[in-house]
């Protein structure tokens, strides 16, 4: 039995594939390479000594999915494939709803046709919207998203909840990521955004490597101690291991399912529980690497929340998972990747 990883050539997917292979799983990747490179598959091989089966295919392509399910016995699907750039989603809402929603509907339909009803889904802290009370727990109310990308996550969560309610054979795990950063300690795989990075850490590393002149800091007048926004940054390897732990829980549930009547829907925050401001991240990067990051103050970025950080106790209690890397290790690993690969996978 293999684990199907959609979007497995991407940033979080490739790190998760590494951890799955190292834990002894057979992995099948389906990725259309719209935001990733085949080179990441080669790098996974270098790290693990094993080549995951790779299909260059779109999850909206039923025929391609059918061939994959027909060829391989799949036990569970970890579903990363999706478009994820917040700003782009405002410009191209149709593309985001089409790819993310229809992609998930098509995948889930082909899964059930082939009797595969175990799914782990990449959700996001964005589904909480703007909340007064921190830290965010899984019991925090869901809020209003500030962009089409966020709405696709909230909608996909709802679709998967409803499917699980209608058919209790489904085991569905929704993992709400906070802010994934860093890279594999080998420096062989990491985040390789196309064009100018939207996110803080890739922007900082591209300034550090000389690809960009300075960082624009979006607002210093928020209601936070230093006026800059606070986020819960989490090392991508910790995040990847969170998927492994979620997979193990699903396997236990599948074994015990005959004895259980409780619904098999799990929702977990994957964060560290610590919030860092933008200025603290810049200082943390300098401390970890010795490199000063020039920055200039810019106006607030539309849609940014002042503060967002997790309570991740539930993931610890139910999955036995907790984050292990601190902010300096996250920055050091992000820099290790960027300095070894100044132009990403190119
Ligand atoms: P990524 O863009 O690096 O990975 C996504 C992968 O999916 C890419 O390799 C892309 O080529 C592939 N893909 C997209 N549409 C596809 C389709 N229709 N068919 C097949 N492949 C397709 O992004 P990532 O940062 O690794 O994010 C993975 C998942 O986690 C996404 O669903 C994203 O929304 C979610 N997420 C990411 C973050 C973050 O900050 N990186 C935060 C919360 C949630
Ligand atoms: N920031 C800057 N300059 C930049 C980039 C970011 O000052 O060039 C600031 C932002 O204003 C924000 C903080 O750095 O205060 C973090 O911004 P990111 O873009 O790195 O992360 P976000 O919290 O905005 O968003 C991320 C993902 C979303 C996801 C969300 C919650 O990009 O997909 O986390 O999980 F929805």
mmCIF file of N, CA and C and ligand atoms in Angstrom, residues 84 86 124-126 149 177-180 197-201 203 215-218 229-231 233 278 301 304-305, ligand 2:
data_model
loop_
_atom_site.group_PDB
_atom_site.id
_atom_site.type_symbol
_atom_site.label_atom_id
_atom_site.label_comp_id
_atom_site.label_asym_id
_atom_site.label_seq_id
_atom_site.Cartn_x
_atom_site.Cartn_y
_atom_site.Cartn_z
ATOM 1 N N UNK A 84 -1.720 28.884 -3.909
ATOM 2 C CA UNK A 84 -1.630 29.368 -2.520
ATOM 3 C C UNK A 84 -1.234 30.835 -2.351
ATOM 4 N N UNK A 86 -1.836 34.494 -1.827
ATOM 5 C CA UNK A 86 -2.966 35.309 -1.392
ATOM 6 C C UNK A 86 -3.260 36.439 -2.381
ATOM 7 N N UNK A 124 -5.322 25.870 6.646
ATOM 8 C CA UNK A 124 -4.521 27.042 7.000
ATOM 9 C C UNK A 124 -5.165 27.790 8.159
ATOM 10 N N UNK A 125 -4.329 28.446 8.931
ATOM 11 C CA UNK A 125 -4.832 29.300 10.012
ATOM 12 C C UNK A 125 -5.700 30.423 9.468
ATOM 13 N N UNK A 126 -5.621 30.642 8.172
ATOM 14 C CA UNK A 126 -6.422 31.696 7.544
ATOM 15 C C UNK A 126 -7.924 31.461 7.756
ATOM 16 N N UNK A 149 -8.201 32.986 -1.810
ATOM 17 C CA UNK A 149 -7.415 31.803 -1.397
ATOM 18 C C UNK A 149 -7.941 31.267 -0.066
ATOM 19 N N UNK A 177 -2.191 24.821 9.128
ATOM 20 C CA UNK A 177 -0.802 25.272 9.281
ATOM 21 C C UNK A 177 -0.791 26.738 9.676
ATOM 22 N N UNK A 178 0.179 27.094 10.490
ATOM 23 C CA UNK A 178 0.433 28.500 10.756
ATOM 24 C C UNK A 178 1.447 28.973 9.693
ATOM 25 N N UNK A 179 2.602 29.495 10.033
ATOM 26 C CA UNK A 179 3.454 30.038 8.967
ATOM 27 C C UNK A 179 4.678 29.158 8.733
ATOM 28 N N UNK A 180 4.606 28.254 7.757
ATOM 29 C CA UNK A 180 5.730 27.356 7.510
ATOM 30 C C UNK A 180 6.925 28.102 6.919
ATOM 31 N N UNK A 197 8.986 36.996 -4.041
ATOM 32 C CA UNK A 197 8.283 36.277 -2.967
ATOM 33 C C UNK A 197 7.212 37.141 -2.302
ATOM 34 N N UNK A 198 6.113 36.506 -1.910
ATOM 35 C CA UNK A 198 5.056 37.197 -1.165
ATOM 36 C C UNK A 198 5.312 37.094 0.323
ATOM 37 N N UNK A 199 5.959 36.016 0.728
ATOM 38 C CA UNK A 199 6.078 35.707 2.155
ATOM 39 C C UNK A 199 7.387 36.232 2.729
ATOM 40 N N UNK A 200 7.368 36.421 4.042
ATOM 41 C CA UNK A 200 8.465 37.118 4.709
ATOM 42 C C UNK A 200 9.823 36.407 4.568
ATOM 43 N N UNK A 201 9.858 35.129 4.933
ATOM 44 C CA UNK A 201 11.182 34.487 4.988
ATOM 45 C C UNK A 201 11.859 34.343 3.629
ATOM 46 N N UNK A 203 11.502 36.256 1.205
ATOM 47 C CA UNK A 203 11.941 37.614 0.827
ATOM 48 C C UNK A 203 13.260 37.931 1.529
ATOM 49 N N UNK A 215 14.238 44.546 2.106
ATOM 50 C CA UNK A 215 12.902 44.068 2.457
ATOM 51 C C UNK A 215 11.977 45.262 2.644
ATOM 52 N N UNK A 216 10.750 45.159 2.182
ATOM 53 C CA UNK A 216 9.731 46.145 2.529
ATOM 54 C C UNK A 216 8.989 45.632 3.757
ATOM 55 N N UNK A 217 8.961 46.430 4.808
ATOM 56 C CA UNK A 217 8.274 46.002 6.043
ATOM 57 C C UNK A 217 6.874 46.628 6.045
ATOM 58 N N UNK A 218 5.856 45.746 6.011
ATOM 59 C CA UNK A 218 4.486 46.228 5.800
ATOM 60 C C UNK A 218 3.823 46.687 7.096
ATOM 61 N N UNK A 229 3.555 43.041 12.769
ATOM 62 C CA UNK A 229 2.630 41.903 12.930
ATOM 63 C C UNK A 229 3.327 40.690 13.542
ATOM 64 N N UNK A 230 2.549 39.942 14.288
ATOM 65 C CA UNK A 230 3.069 38.752 14.975
ATOM 66 C C UNK A 230 2.482 37.494 14.338
ATOM 67 N N UNK A 231 3.384 36.522 14.062
ATOM 68 C CA UNK A 231 2.968 35.253 13.460
ATOM 69 C C UNK A 231 3.629 34.093 14.194
ATOM 70 N N UNK A 233 5.622 31.139 13.404
ATOM 71 C CA UNK A 233 6.420 30.510 12.348
ATOM 72 C C UNK A 233 6.772 29.090 12.770
ATOM 73 N N UNK A 278 7.588 40.819 12.978
ATOM 74 C CA UNK A 278 8.425 40.914 11.775
ATOM 75 C C UNK A 278 9.833 41.377 12.169
ATOM 76 N N UNK A 301 -0.012 46.050 4.516
ATOM 77 C CA UNK A 301 -0.488 45.241 3.386
ATOM 78 C C UNK A 301 -1.950 44.887 3.657
ATOM 79 N N UNK A 304 -3.721 41.951 6.084
ATOM 80 C CA UNK A 304 -2.852 41.397 7.138
ATOM 81 C C UNK A 304 -3.501 41.523 8.515
ATOM 82 N N UNK A 305 -3.376 40.477 9.307
ATOM 83 C CA UNK A 305 -3.870 40.504 10.688
ATOM 84 C C UNK A 305 -2.729 40.948 11.584
HETATM 85 N N1 LIG B 2 5.779 40.854 5.529
HETATM 86 C C1 LIG B 2 6.534 41.989 5.317
HETATM 87 N N2 LIG B 2 7.200 42.095 4.140
HETATM 88 C C2 LIG B 2 7.158 41.124 3.168
HETATM 89 C C3 LIG B 2 6.390 39.979 3.408
HETATM 90 C C4 LIG B 2 5.705 39.879 4.600
HETATM 91 O O1 LIG B 2 6.597 42.881 6.164
HETATM 92 O O2 LIG B 2 7.776 41.307 2.111
HETATM 93 C C5 LIG B 2 5.062 40.720 6.803
HETATM 94 C C6 LIG B 2 3.558 40.647 6.603
HETATM 95 O O3 LIG B 2 3.008 41.940 6.558
HETATM 96 C C7 LIG B 2 3.148 39.846 7.827
HETATM 97 C C8 LIG B 2 4.341 38.911 8.095
HETATM 98 O O4 LIG B 2 5.435 39.507 7.404
HETATM 99 O O5 LIG B 2 3.019 40.712 8.908
HETATM 100 C C9 LIG B 2 4.128 37.503 7.591
HETATM 101 O O6 LIG B 2 3.716 37.561 6.232
HETATM 102 P P1 LIG B 2 3.680 36.278 5.285
HETATM 103 O O7 LIG B 2 3.231 36.739 3.940
HETATM 104 O O8 LIG B 2 4.975 35.545 5.358
HETATM 105 O O9 LIG B 2 2.595 35.342 5.987
HETATM 106 P P2 LIG B 2 1.040 35.571 6.243
HETATM 107 O O10 LIG B 2 0.830 35.394 7.709
HETATM 108 O O11 LIG B 2 0.565 36.830 5.639
HETATM 109 O O12 LIG B 2 0.377 34.399 5.398
HETATM 110 C C10 LIG B 2 0.783 33.030 5.513
HETATM 111 C C11 LIG B 2 0.522 32.309 4.186
HETATM 112 C C12 LIG B 2 -0.934 32.226 3.913
HETATM 113 C C13 LIG B 2 -1.669 31.637 5.056
HETATM 114 C C14 LIG B 2 -1.337 32.363 6.344
HETATM 115 C C15 LIG B 2 -1.944 31.683 7.542
HETATM 116 O O13 LIG B 2 1.160 33.010 3.132
HETATM 117 O O14 LIG B 2 -1.127 31.374 2.813
HETATM 118 O O15 LIG B 2 0.091 32.400 6.533
HETATM 119 O O16 LIG B 2 -1.550 30.336 7.542
HETATM 120 F F1 LIG B 2 -2.995 31.700 4.840
#
